[in-house]
């Protein structure tokens, strides 16, 4: 027993040093460049403690001196910032038509970015295309796979960490356990899989309307339907990873292809996705209703049939958003996706919410573009990478 107690006592100073280092890393990462005095003020640590911890993480190659702050009384203060080359993160977005990706350093600077049209005929071919894209991105960034600290793939579907399964991938068709095994074989131990809409919500929190907002819902309506939910500043996945799968809200399934789609991807998805808008336009006799974009364009030109289809779509989306409001009461709703970002759609949804919802939070349209999922994957990867580095400091 004495040996155990002694070992614990000996380990305590090392743990405290590692915690101090993590605190400084977090401040430098989020607010740098910073001086020793500024770090002491932000962290509440003494200046000698800051100097010791800063020297340790500088020797480890995680931060470096980047210049001096002048203009105030006394000697110029040396500033410290993250050393970008200490590691890299790879973010990949898997879509039905496009594969997108980017590589960033630990300072958050994108070193390479690429989008390619997928020609894959099956799931395994798509895995290979994704691996090829990753190799191209690494080559353009001038780094090797060994320098990657984290790889994040944004994909439709739900990853359940308890069961280690990827399901509900819809049109991508990645539900087979063999796909997950193939992805791990290609990308190794650094792989993390994030739902694509959840990744978009992370991007919104870092780069969009969600900055500084503690609770918001990112609702994506387009080819598919989903939601990313941020509560108390954290993305919420739920116990089984299905938090935000609002495509399965039990709206009317209809008949024929609507019912078949509902069984595959959920009732709300079947009722309000882009394919559903096209079907509604055709049923209403709208000519040229080959895409949802054309239906919305016809409504914008004053076509009364198309306008009725768009109005019904706005009502469906408002009902889903109203459900979210009554369950979690977020500060903000952000609409994304091809339909969610369509001109005039925000106003139509808000008009319905005024009638349906008990309260009306702020509602905005996302201003982020086609690289939103990649940006979210990079944000998630950077957080994970810094956690890995901090954990390594605690155990080394």
mmCIF file of C-alpha atoms in Angstrom:
data_model
loop_
_atom_site.group_PDB
_atom_site.id
_atom_site.type_symbol
_atom_site.label_atom_id
_atom_site.label_comp_id
_atom_site.label_asym_id
_atom_site.label_seq_id
_atom_site.Cartn_x
_atom_site.Cartn_y
_atom_site.Cartn_z
ATOM 1 C CA UNK A 1 0.000 0.000 0.000
ATOM 2 C CA UNK A 2 2.893 2.353 0.804
ATOM 3 C CA UNK A 3 4.327 1.845 -2.686
ATOM 4 C CA UNK A 4 1.005 2.690 -4.319
ATOM 5 C CA UNK A 5 0.590 5.816 -2.225
ATOM 6 C CA UNK A 6 4.146 6.882 -2.950
ATOM 7 C CA UNK A 7 3.642 6.310 -6.657
ATOM 8 C CA UNK A 8 0.485 8.373 -6.643
ATOM 9 C CA UNK A 9 2.231 11.162 -4.758
ATOM 10 C CA UNK A 10 5.123 11.114 -7.218
ATOM 11 C CA UNK A 11 2.781 11.259 -10.186
ATOM 12 C CA UNK A 12 0.808 14.237 -8.882
ATOM 13 C CA UNK A 13 3.341 16.996 -9.738
ATOM 14 C CA UNK A 14 3.679 15.602 -13.266
ATOM 15 C CA UNK A 15 -0.105 15.631 -13.689
ATOM 16 C CA UNK A 16 -0.323 19.198 -12.404
ATOM 17 C CA UNK A 17 2.398 20.299 -14.831
ATOM 18 C CA UNK A 18 0.552 18.626 -17.706
ATOM 19 C CA UNK A 19 -2.714 20.332 -16.739
ATOM 20 C CA UNK A 20 -0.964 23.708 -16.601
ATOM 21 C CA UNK A 21 0.510 23.068 -20.048
ATOM 22 C CA UNK A 22 -2.924 22.163 -21.419
ATOM 23 C CA UNK A 23 -4.399 25.376 -19.997
ATOM 24 C CA UNK A 24 -1.729 27.458 -21.719
ATOM 25 C CA UNK A 25 -2.096 25.555 -24.988
ATOM 26 C CA UNK A 26 -5.843 26.220 -24.986
ATOM 27 C CA UNK A 27 -5.351 29.961 -24.421
ATOM 28 C CA UNK A 28 -2.612 30.266 -27.050
ATOM 29 C CA UNK A 29 -4.618 28.273 -29.573
ATOM 30 C CA UNK A 30 -7.800 30.302 -29.127
ATOM 31 C CA UNK A 31 -6.418 33.778 -28.379
ATOM 32 C CA UNK A 32 -2.751 33.850 -29.434
ATOM 33 C CA UNK A 33 -0.241 35.296 -29.974
ATOM 34 C CA UNK A 34 0.103 35.966 -26.237
ATOM 35 C CA UNK A 35 2.869 37.084 -23.898
ATOM 36 C CA UNK A 36 3.805 35.388 -20.627
ATOM 37 C CA UNK A 37 2.101 38.165 -18.674
ATOM 38 C CA UNK A 38 -1.076 37.851 -20.715
ATOM 39 C CA UNK A 39 -1.042 34.068 -20.226
ATOM 40 C CA UNK A 40 -0.639 34.532 -16.479
ATOM 41 C CA UNK A 41 -3.593 36.943 -16.398
ATOM 42 C CA UNK A 42 -5.809 34.680 -18.529
ATOM 43 C CA UNK A 43 -4.941 31.438 -16.761
ATOM 44 C CA UNK A 44 -4.639 32.655 -13.184
ATOM 45 C CA UNK A 45 -1.292 30.879 -12.910
ATOM 46 C CA UNK A 46 1.760 32.539 -11.415
ATOM 47 C CA UNK A 47 4.391 33.947 -13.752
ATOM 48 C CA UNK A 48 7.006 31.346 -12.695
ATOM 49 C CA UNK A 49 4.497 28.559 -13.333
ATOM 50 C CA UNK A 50 3.667 30.030 -16.735
ATOM 51 C CA UNK A 51 7.358 30.289 -17.612
ATOM 52 C CA UNK A 52 7.990 26.657 -16.662
ATOM 53 C CA UNK A 53 4.945 25.310 -18.530
ATOM 54 C CA UNK A 54 5.598 27.500 -21.547
ATOM 55 C CA UNK A 55 9.202 26.341 -21.731
ATOM 56 C CA UNK A 56 8.047 22.713 -21.666
ATOM 57 C CA UNK A 57 5.537 23.018 -24.512
ATOM 58 C CA UNK A 58 7.999 25.129 -26.497
ATOM 59 C CA UNK A 59 10.663 22.410 -26.195
ATOM 60 C CA UNK A 60 8.017 19.892 -27.294
ATOM 61 C CA UNK A 61 7.593 21.892 -30.514
ATOM 62 C CA UNK A 62 3.949 22.819 -29.913
ATOM 63 C CA UNK A 63 4.431 26.605 -29.637
ATOM 64 C CA UNK A 64 7.119 29.072 -30.658
ATOM 65 C CA UNK A 65 8.058 32.691 -30.167
ATOM 66 C CA UNK A 66 6.603 34.751 -32.981
ATOM 67 C CA UNK A 67 7.632 38.325 -32.223
ATOM 68 C CA UNK A 68 7.386 41.043 -29.616
ATOM 69 C CA UNK A 69 4.673 43.366 -28.371
ATOM 70 C CA UNK A 70 5.912 46.920 -28.138
ATOM 71 C CA UNK A 71 4.389 50.269 -27.303
ATOM 72 C CA UNK A 72 3.764 49.706 -23.590
ATOM 73 C CA UNK A 73 6.002 50.679 -20.635
ATOM 74 C CA UNK A 74 8.823 48.291 -19.804
ATOM 75 C CA UNK A 75 10.728 45.834 -21.985
ATOM 76 C CA UNK A 76 9.103 44.406 -25.106
ATOM 77 C CA UNK A 77 7.090 41.248 -24.378
ATOM 78 C CA UNK A 78 7.853 38.083 -26.350
ATOM 79 C CA UNK A 79 4.712 36.645 -27.972
ATOM 80 C CA UNK A 80 3.965 32.950 -28.334
ATOM 81 C CA UNK A 81 1.697 31.217 -30.818
ATOM 82 C CA UNK A 82 0.937 27.688 -31.959
ATOM 83 C CA UNK A 83 3.677 26.133 -34.072
ATOM 84 C CA UNK A 84 1.665 25.278 -37.215
ATOM 85 C CA UNK A 85 3.896 22.418 -38.364
ATOM 86 C CA UNK A 86 3.462 20.513 -35.096
ATOM 87 C CA UNK A 87 0.766 18.458 -36.798
ATOM 88 C CA UNK A 88 -1.899 18.379 -39.495
ATOM 89 C CA UNK A 89 -5.580 17.515 -39.840
ATOM 90 C CA UNK A 90 -7.350 16.025 -42.872
ATOM 91 C CA UNK A 91 -11.048 16.722 -43.417
ATOM 92 C CA UNK A 92 -13.115 14.877 -46.046
ATOM 93 C CA UNK A 93 -16.731 15.303 -47.172
ATOM 94 C CA UNK A 94 -18.466 12.330 -48.794
ATOM 95 C CA UNK A 95 -21.377 13.295 -51.021
ATOM 96 C CA UNK A 96 -23.368 11.419 -53.597
ATOM 97 C CA UNK A 97 -21.960 13.491 -56.479
ATOM 98 C CA UNK A 98 -18.819 15.125 -55.061
ATOM 99 C CA UNK A 99 -15.953 14.300 -52.741
ATOM 100 C CA UNK A 100 -14.358 17.319 -51.072
ATOM 101 C CA UNK A 101 -11.400 17.646 -48.773
ATOM 102 C CA UNK A 102 -8.782 19.883 -47.218
ATOM 103 C CA UNK A 103 -5.672 19.714 -45.050
ATOM 104 C CA UNK A 104 -5.000 22.222 -42.280
ATOM 105 C CA UNK A 105 -2.094 22.758 -39.932
ATOM 106 C CA UNK A 106 -2.528 23.078 -36.172
ATOM 107 C CA UNK A 107 -2.880 26.848 -36.461
ATOM 108 C CA UNK A 108 -5.958 26.339 -38.658
ATOM 109 C CA UNK A 109 -4.355 27.454 -41.922
ATOM 110 C CA UNK A 110 -5.596 25.402 -44.878
ATOM 111 C CA UNK A 111 -2.622 23.959 -46.770
ATOM 112 C CA UNK A 112 -4.551 22.263 -49.607
ATOM 113 C CA UNK A 113 -8.145 22.005 -50.783
ATOM 114 C CA UNK A 114 -9.783 19.970 -53.545
ATOM 115 C CA UNK A 115 -13.187 18.896 -54.860
ATOM 116 C CA UNK A 116 -13.705 16.025 -57.311
ATOM 117 C CA UNK A 117 -16.718 14.522 -59.018
ATOM 118 C CA UNK A 118 -17.245 10.964 -57.861
ATOM 119 C CA UNK A 119 -17.547 8.219 -60.464
ATOM 120 C CA UNK A 120 -17.851 5.376 -57.968
ATOM 121 C CA UNK A 121 -20.396 2.710 -58.773
ATOM 122 C CA UNK A 122 -20.406 1.124 -55.324
ATOM 123 C CA UNK A 123 -19.366 1.752 -51.733
ATOM 124 C CA UNK A 124 -15.904 0.200 -51.979
ATOM 125 C CA UNK A 125 -15.104 2.198 -55.098
ATOM 126 C CA UNK A 126 -16.097 5.331 -53.197
ATOM 127 C CA UNK A 127 -13.714 4.402 -50.372
ATOM 128 C CA UNK A 128 -10.916 4.077 -52.918
ATOM 129 C CA UNK A 129 -11.761 7.441 -54.480
ATOM 130 C CA UNK A 130 -11.699 9.008 -51.027
ATOM 131 C CA UNK A 131 -8.278 7.498 -50.319
ATOM 132 C CA UNK A 132 -6.999 8.776 -53.676
ATOM 133 C CA UNK A 133 -8.309 12.265 -52.864
ATOM 134 C CA UNK A 134 -6.553 12.149 -49.485
ATOM 135 C CA UNK A 135 -3.228 11.220 -51.089
ATOM 136 C CA UNK A 136 -3.568 14.090 -53.564
ATOM 137 C CA UNK A 137 -4.346 16.556 -50.770
ATOM 138 C CA UNK A 138 -1.354 15.424 -48.726
ATOM 139 C CA UNK A 139 0.920 15.694 -51.753
ATOM 140 C CA UNK A 140 -0.297 19.226 -52.521
ATOM 141 C CA UNK A 141 0.223 20.197 -48.871
ATOM 142 C CA UNK A 142 3.727 18.762 -48.992
ATOM 143 C CA UNK A 143 3.256 16.433 -46.010
ATOM 144 C CA UNK A 144 3.131 12.695 -45.368
ATOM 145 C CA UNK A 145 0.361 10.653 -43.758
ATOM 146 C CA UNK A 146 2.656 10.163 -40.736
ATOM 147 C CA UNK A 147 2.309 13.893 -39.983
ATOM 148 C CA UNK A 148 -1.478 13.651 -39.658
ATOM 149 C CA UNK A 149 -2.755 13.803 -36.103
ATOM 150 C CA UNK A 150 -6.425 13.446 -37.039
ATOM 151 C CA UNK A 151 -8.550 12.492 -40.041
ATOM 152 C CA UNK A 152 -12.273 13.323 -40.019
ATOM 153 C CA UNK A 153 -14.749 12.081 -42.622
ATOM 154 C CA UNK A 154 -18.104 13.839 -42.858
ATOM 155 C CA UNK A 155 -20.679 11.374 -44.157
ATOM 156 C CA UNK A 156 -24.431 10.904 -44.200
ATOM 157 C CA UNK A 157 -25.455 8.415 -41.552
ATOM 158 C CA UNK A 158 -25.070 7.661 -37.884
ATOM 159 C CA UNK A 159 -21.995 6.320 -36.167
ATOM 160 C CA UNK A 160 -22.808 4.465 -32.938
ATOM 161 C CA UNK A 161 -19.600 4.238 -30.857
ATOM 162 C CA UNK A 162 -21.155 1.675 -28.521
ATOM 163 C CA UNK A 163 -21.867 -0.763 -31.343
ATOM 164 C CA UNK A 164 -19.080 0.520 -33.616
ATOM 165 C CA UNK A 165 -21.473 0.688 -36.546
ATOM 166 C CA UNK A 166 -22.213 3.173 -39.320
ATOM 167 C CA UNK A 167 -25.880 3.068 -40.348
ATOM 168 C CA UNK A 168 -28.627 5.136 -41.999
ATOM 169 C CA UNK A 169 -26.240 6.314 -44.722
ATOM 170 C CA UNK A 170 -29.082 6.577 -47.241
ATOM 171 C CA UNK A 171 -28.083 7.263 -50.819
ATOM 172 C CA UNK A 172 -24.370 6.763 -50.075
ATOM 173 C CA UNK A 173 -24.952 3.114 -49.180
ATOM 174 C CA UNK A 174 -22.211 2.757 -46.544
ATOM 175 C CA UNK A 175 -24.180 0.644 -44.052
ATOM 176 C CA UNK A 176 -22.101 -2.509 -44.593
ATOM 177 C CA UNK A 177 -19.558 -3.260 -41.791
ATOM 178 C CA UNK A 178 -17.042 -3.917 -44.563
ATOM 179 C CA UNK A 179 -17.074 -0.209 -45.459
ATOM 180 C CA UNK A 180 -16.075 0.860 -41.953
ATOM 181 C CA UNK A 181 -13.300 -1.736 -41.959
ATOM 182 C CA UNK A 182 -12.072 -0.510 -45.362
ATOM 183 C CA UNK A 183 -12.060 3.110 -44.196
ATOM 184 C CA UNK A 184 -9.997 2.203 -41.145
ATOM 185 C CA UNK A 185 -7.583 0.238 -43.275
ATOM 186 C CA UNK A 186 -7.083 3.252 -45.549
ATOM 187 C CA UNK A 187 -6.916 5.981 -42.905
ATOM 188 C CA UNK A 188 -5.619 4.197 -39.820
ATOM 189 C CA UNK A 189 -6.023 4.965 -36.148
ATOM 190 C CA UNK A 190 -6.488 8.714 -36.644
ATOM 191 C CA UNK A 191 -9.877 8.227 -38.339
ATOM 192 C CA UNK A 192 -13.011 9.815 -36.900
ATOM 193 C CA UNK A 193 -16.406 9.770 -38.639
ATOM 194 C CA UNK A 194 -18.813 12.676 -38.198
ATOM 195 C CA UNK A 195 -22.318 13.028 -39.555
ATOM 196 C CA UNK A 196 -22.177 15.524 -42.417
ATOM 197 C CA UNK A 197 -24.912 17.807 -41.063
ATOM 198 C CA UNK A 198 -23.335 17.739 -37.601
ATOM 199 C CA UNK A 199 -20.071 18.759 -39.262
ATOM 200 C CA UNK A 200 -21.894 21.617 -40.992
ATOM 201 C CA UNK A 201 -23.237 22.721 -37.602
ATOM 202 C CA UNK A 202 -19.667 22.782 -36.257
ATOM 203 C CA UNK A 203 -18.630 24.931 -39.211
ATOM 204 C CA UNK A 204 -21.543 27.249 -38.472
ATOM 205 C CA UNK A 205 -20.379 27.537 -34.871
ATOM 206 C CA UNK A 206 -16.811 28.400 -35.864
ATOM 207 C CA UNK A 207 -17.358 30.460 -39.020
ATOM 208 C CA UNK A 208 -21.044 31.386 -39.286
ATOM 209 C CA UNK A 209 -24.097 32.591 -37.392
ATOM 210 C CA UNK A 210 -23.397 30.199 -34.512
ATOM 211 C CA UNK A 211 -20.288 32.046 -33.317
ATOM 212 C CA UNK A 212 -20.776 32.978 -29.687
ATOM 213 C CA UNK A 213 -24.209 31.299 -29.533
ATOM 214 C CA UNK A 214 -24.564 28.702 -26.786
ATOM 215 C CA UNK A 215 -27.549 26.836 -28.240
ATOM 216 C CA UNK A 216 -28.623 26.593 -31.863
ATOM 217 C CA UNK A 217 -29.950 24.124 -34.397
ATOM 218 C CA UNK A 218 -28.564 23.866 -37.911
ATOM 219 C CA UNK A 219 -31.373 22.495 -40.088
ATOM 220 C CA UNK A 220 -30.301 21.315 -43.529
ATOM 221 C CA UNK A 221 -32.982 20.799 -46.190
ATOM 222 C CA UNK A 222 -31.901 19.694 -49.629
ATOM 223 C CA UNK A 223 -31.102 16.354 -51.244
ATOM 224 C CA UNK A 224 -31.479 14.956 -47.733
ATOM 225 C CA UNK A 225 -32.705 16.373 -44.442
ATOM 226 C CA UNK A 226 -30.875 16.528 -41.135
ATOM 227 C CA UNK A 227 -30.062 18.668 -38.159
ATOM 228 C CA UNK A 228 -26.973 19.454 -36.095
ATOM 229 C CA UNK A 229 -27.771 20.469 -32.527
ATOM 230 C CA UNK A 230 -25.424 22.569 -30.386
ATOM 231 C CA UNK A 231 -26.424 22.889 -26.727
ATOM 232 C CA UNK A 232 -24.361 24.619 -24.036
ATOM 233 C CA UNK A 233 -21.703 25.210 -26.671
ATOM 234 C CA UNK A 234 -21.300 21.514 -27.522
ATOM 235 C CA UNK A 235 -22.447 19.429 -30.450
ATOM 236 C CA UNK A 236 -24.886 16.771 -29.222
ATOM 237 C CA UNK A 237 -24.966 13.312 -30.789
ATOM 238 C CA UNK A 238 -27.281 11.523 -28.342
ATOM 239 C CA UNK A 239 -26.844 8.075 -26.787
ATOM 240 C CA UNK A 240 -26.952 6.246 -30.118
ATOM 241 C CA UNK A 241 -25.741 8.981 -32.450
ATOM 242 C CA UNK A 242 -29.195 9.792 -33.856
ATOM 243 C CA UNK A 243 -29.725 13.218 -32.297
ATOM 244 C CA UNK A 244 -30.686 15.475 -35.193
ATOM 245 C CA UNK A 245 -32.016 12.764 -37.519
ATOM 246 C CA UNK A 246 -35.166 14.812 -38.111
ATOM 247 C CA UNK A 247 -35.710 13.124 -41.462
ATOM 248 C CA UNK A 248 -37.391 10.434 -39.369
ATOM 249 C CA UNK A 249 -39.962 12.742 -37.814
ATOM 250 C CA UNK A 250 -43.291 10.906 -38.367
ATOM 251 C CA UNK A 251 -44.876 13.140 -40.973
ATOM 252 C CA UNK A 252 -47.404 11.788 -43.472
ATOM 253 C CA UNK A 253 -45.803 9.196 -45.741
ATOM 254 C CA UNK A 254 -48.215 9.464 -48.651
ATOM 255 C CA UNK A 255 -48.231 6.587 -51.119
ATOM 256 C CA UNK A 256 -46.181 5.106 -53.932
ATOM 257 C CA UNK A 257 -42.640 6.458 -54.151
ATOM 258 C CA UNK A 258 -43.264 8.718 -51.139
ATOM 259 C CA UNK A 259 -44.004 5.702 -48.951
ATOM 260 C CA UNK A 260 -41.006 3.797 -50.290
ATOM 261 C CA UNK A 261 -38.729 6.768 -49.567
ATOM 262 C CA UNK A 262 -40.229 7.051 -46.064
ATOM 263 C CA UNK A 263 -39.313 3.467 -45.270
ATOM 264 C CA UNK A 264 -35.741 4.045 -46.458
ATOM 265 C CA UNK A 265 -34.939 7.516 -45.141
ATOM 266 C CA UNK A 266 -37.796 8.606 -42.890
ATOM 267 C CA UNK A 267 -41.187 10.242 -43.316
ATOM 268 C CA UNK A 268 -40.076 13.867 -43.141
ATOM 269 C CA UNK A 269 -37.264 13.262 -45.626
ATOM 270 C CA UNK A 270 -39.750 11.630 -47.998
ATOM 271 C CA UNK A 271 -42.155 14.543 -47.563
ATOM 272 C CA UNK A 272 -39.825 17.543 -47.752
ATOM 273 C CA UNK A 273 -36.492 16.677 -49.424
ATOM 274 C CA UNK A 274 -35.601 17.958 -52.884
ATOM 275 C CA UNK A 275 -36.966 14.801 -54.519
ATOM 276 C CA UNK A 276 -40.277 15.313 -52.693
ATOM 277 C CA UNK A 277 -40.514 18.895 -53.988
ATOM 278 C CA UNK A 278 -40.045 17.614 -57.542
ATOM 279 C CA UNK A 279 -42.733 14.957 -57.059
ATOM 280 C CA UNK A 280 -45.108 17.540 -55.592
ATOM 281 C CA UNK A 281 -44.511 19.839 -58.564
ATOM 282 C CA UNK A 282 -45.202 17.081 -61.050
ATOM 283 C CA UNK A 283 -48.353 15.977 -59.235
ATOM 284 C CA UNK A 284 -49.560 19.581 -59.359
ATOM 285 C CA UNK A 285 -49.020 19.663 -63.134
ATOM 286 C CA UNK A 286 -46.035 22.016 -63.073
ATOM 287 C CA UNK A 287 -44.123 21.840 -66.325
ATOM 288 C CA UNK A 288 -40.351 21.511 -66.236
ATOM 289 C CA UNK A 289 -40.289 20.448 -62.589
ATOM 290 C CA UNK A 290 -37.167 18.336 -63.022
ATOM 291 C CA UNK A 291 -35.333 19.747 -59.982
ATOM 292 C CA UNK A 292 -36.301 21.513 -56.777
ATOM 293 C CA UNK A 293 -34.277 24.505 -57.941
ATOM 294 C CA UNK A 294 -36.494 24.826 -61.029
ATOM 295 C CA UNK A 295 -39.642 24.618 -58.898
ATOM 296 C CA UNK A 296 -38.358 27.445 -56.676
ATOM 297 C CA UNK A 297 -37.323 29.463 -59.735
ATOM 298 C CA UNK A 298 -40.812 29.099 -61.225
ATOM 299 C CA UNK A 299 -42.334 30.274 -57.939
ATOM 300 C CA UNK A 300 -40.027 33.304 -57.960
ATOM 301 C CA UNK A 301 -41.272 34.150 -61.492
ATOM 302 C CA UNK A 302 -44.849 34.221 -60.204
ATOM 303 C CA UNK A 303 -46.073 30.749 -61.206
ATOM 304 C CA UNK A 304 -48.998 30.117 -58.839
ATOM 305 C CA UNK A 305 -48.686 26.301 -58.998
ATOM 306 C CA UNK A 306 -45.014 26.398 -58.106
ATOM 307 C CA UNK A 307 -45.721 28.968 -55.389
ATOM 308 C CA UNK A 308 -48.221 26.588 -53.811
ATOM 309 C CA UNK A 309 -45.629 23.786 -53.810
ATOM 310 C CA UNK A 310 -43.054 26.062 -52.171
ATOM 311 C CA UNK A 311 -45.618 27.231 -49.601
ATOM 312 C CA UNK A 312 -46.359 23.621 -48.659
ATOM 313 C CA UNK A 313 -42.628 22.937 -48.356
ATOM 314 C CA UNK A 314 -42.245 25.944 -46.066
ATOM 315 C CA UNK A 315 -45.092 24.654 -43.886
ATOM 316 C CA UNK A 316 -43.487 21.209 -43.583
ATOM 317 C CA UNK A 317 -40.110 22.661 -42.632
ATOM 318 C CA UNK A 318 -41.748 25.073 -40.178
ATOM 319 C CA UNK A 319 -43.473 22.126 -38.473
ATOM 320 C CA UNK A 320 -40.134 20.372 -38.048
ATOM 321 C CA UNK A 321 -38.487 23.532 -36.732
ATOM 322 C CA UNK A 322 -41.426 24.092 -34.371
ATOM 323 C CA UNK A 323 -40.836 20.600 -32.987
ATOM 324 C CA UNK A 324 -37.213 21.500 -32.316
ATOM 325 C CA UNK A 325 -38.208 24.775 -30.666
ATOM 326 C CA UNK A 326 -40.665 23.100 -28.292
ATOM 327 C CA UNK A 327 -38.221 20.341 -27.302
ATOM 328 C CA UNK A 328 -34.914 22.210 -26.839
ATOM 329 C CA UNK A 329 -35.812 25.939 -27.122
ATOM 330 C CA UNK A 330 -32.594 27.051 -28.884
ATOM 331 C CA UNK A 331 -31.417 30.644 -29.187
ATOM 332 C CA UNK A 332 -31.027 30.334 -32.948
ATOM 333 C CA UNK A 333 -32.162 28.288 -35.943
ATOM 334 C CA UNK A 334 -29.902 28.257 -39.012
ATOM 335 C CA UNK A 335 -31.314 26.985 -42.304
ATOM 336 C CA UNK A 336 -28.896 25.310 -44.697
ATOM 337 C CA UNK A 337 -28.937 23.045 -47.732
ATOM 338 C CA UNK A 338 -30.117 23.817 -51.250
ATOM 339 C CA UNK A 339 -33.727 24.352 -50.202
ATOM 340 C CA UNK A 340 -32.963 25.895 -46.828
ATOM 341 C CA UNK A 341 -30.797 28.535 -48.514
ATOM 342 C CA UNK A 342 -33.152 29.190 -51.439
ATOM 343 C CA UNK A 343 -34.095 32.888 -51.917
ATOM 344 C CA UNK A 344 -37.254 33.790 -50.038
ATOM 345 C CA UNK A 345 -37.556 30.456 -48.246
ATOM 346 C CA UNK A 346 -36.468 31.856 -44.864
ATOM 347 C CA UNK A 347 -39.295 34.408 -44.891
ATOM 348 C CA UNK A 348 -41.851 31.751 -45.824
ATOM 349 C CA UNK A 349 -40.727 29.485 -42.976
ATOM 350 C CA UNK A 350 -40.697 32.337 -40.447
ATOM 351 C CA UNK A 351 -44.229 33.349 -41.468
ATOM 352 C CA UNK A 352 -45.404 29.820 -40.668
ATOM 353 C CA UNK A 353 -43.442 29.730 -37.404
ATOM 354 C CA UNK A 354 -45.169 32.881 -36.215
ATOM 355 C CA UNK A 355 -48.425 30.940 -36.465
ATOM 356 C CA UNK A 356 -47.170 27.596 -35.142
ATOM 357 C CA UNK A 357 -44.462 28.124 -32.532
ATOM 358 C CA UNK A 358 -44.946 29.250 -28.900
ATOM 359 C CA UNK A 359 -41.815 31.428 -29.199
ATOM 360 C CA UNK A 360 -39.850 32.606 -32.203
ATOM 361 C CA UNK A 361 -36.062 32.391 -31.853
ATOM 362 C CA UNK A 362 -33.732 34.130 -34.260
ATOM 363 C CA UNK A 363 -33.812 32.376 -37.642
ATOM 364 C CA UNK A 364 -31.006 32.856 -40.171
ATOM 365 C CA UNK A 365 -29.894 31.402 -43.483
ATOM 366 C CA UNK A 366 -26.404 29.947 -43.535
ATOM 367 C CA UNK A 367 -23.934 32.020 -45.529
ATOM 368 C CA UNK A 368 -21.407 29.183 -45.730
ATOM 369 C CA UNK A 369 -20.792 27.530 -49.088
ATOM 370 C CA UNK A 370 -20.154 24.087 -50.520
ATOM 371 C CA UNK A 371 -17.114 23.488 -48.299
ATOM 372 C CA UNK A 372 -19.179 23.755 -45.104
ATOM 373 C CA UNK A 373 -18.882 20.060 -44.217
ATOM 374 C CA UNK A 374 -15.135 20.074 -44.851
ATOM 375 C CA UNK A 375 -14.771 23.160 -42.627
ATOM 376 C CA UNK A 376 -16.704 21.390 -39.881
ATOM 377 C CA UNK A 377 -14.563 18.260 -40.230
ATOM 378 C CA UNK A 378 -11.422 20.369 -39.898
ATOM 379 C CA UNK A 379 -12.845 22.094 -36.794
ATOM 380 C CA UNK A 380 -13.719 18.746 -35.214
ATOM 381 C CA UNK A 381 -10.326 17.359 -36.188
ATOM 382 C CA UNK A 382 -8.434 20.288 -34.675
ATOM 383 C CA UNK A 383 -10.320 19.914 -31.385
ATOM 384 C CA UNK A 384 -9.569 16.190 -31.362
ATOM 385 C CA UNK A 385 -5.925 16.766 -32.300
ATOM 386 C CA UNK A 386 -5.380 19.189 -29.427
ATOM 387 C CA UNK A 387 -7.083 16.783 -27.027
ATOM 388 C CA UNK A 388 -4.730 14.067 -28.269
ATOM 389 C CA UNK A 389 -1.689 16.275 -27.769
ATOM 390 C CA UNK A 390 -2.839 17.338 -24.295
ATOM 391 C CA UNK A 391 -3.550 13.715 -23.361
ATOM 392 C CA UNK A 392 -0.135 12.706 -24.605
ATOM 393 C CA UNK A 393 1.461 15.390 -22.414
ATOM 394 C CA UNK A 394 -0.401 14.014 -19.381
ATOM 395 C CA UNK A 395 0.686 10.424 -19.941
ATOM 396 C CA UNK A 396 4.266 11.016 -21.086
#
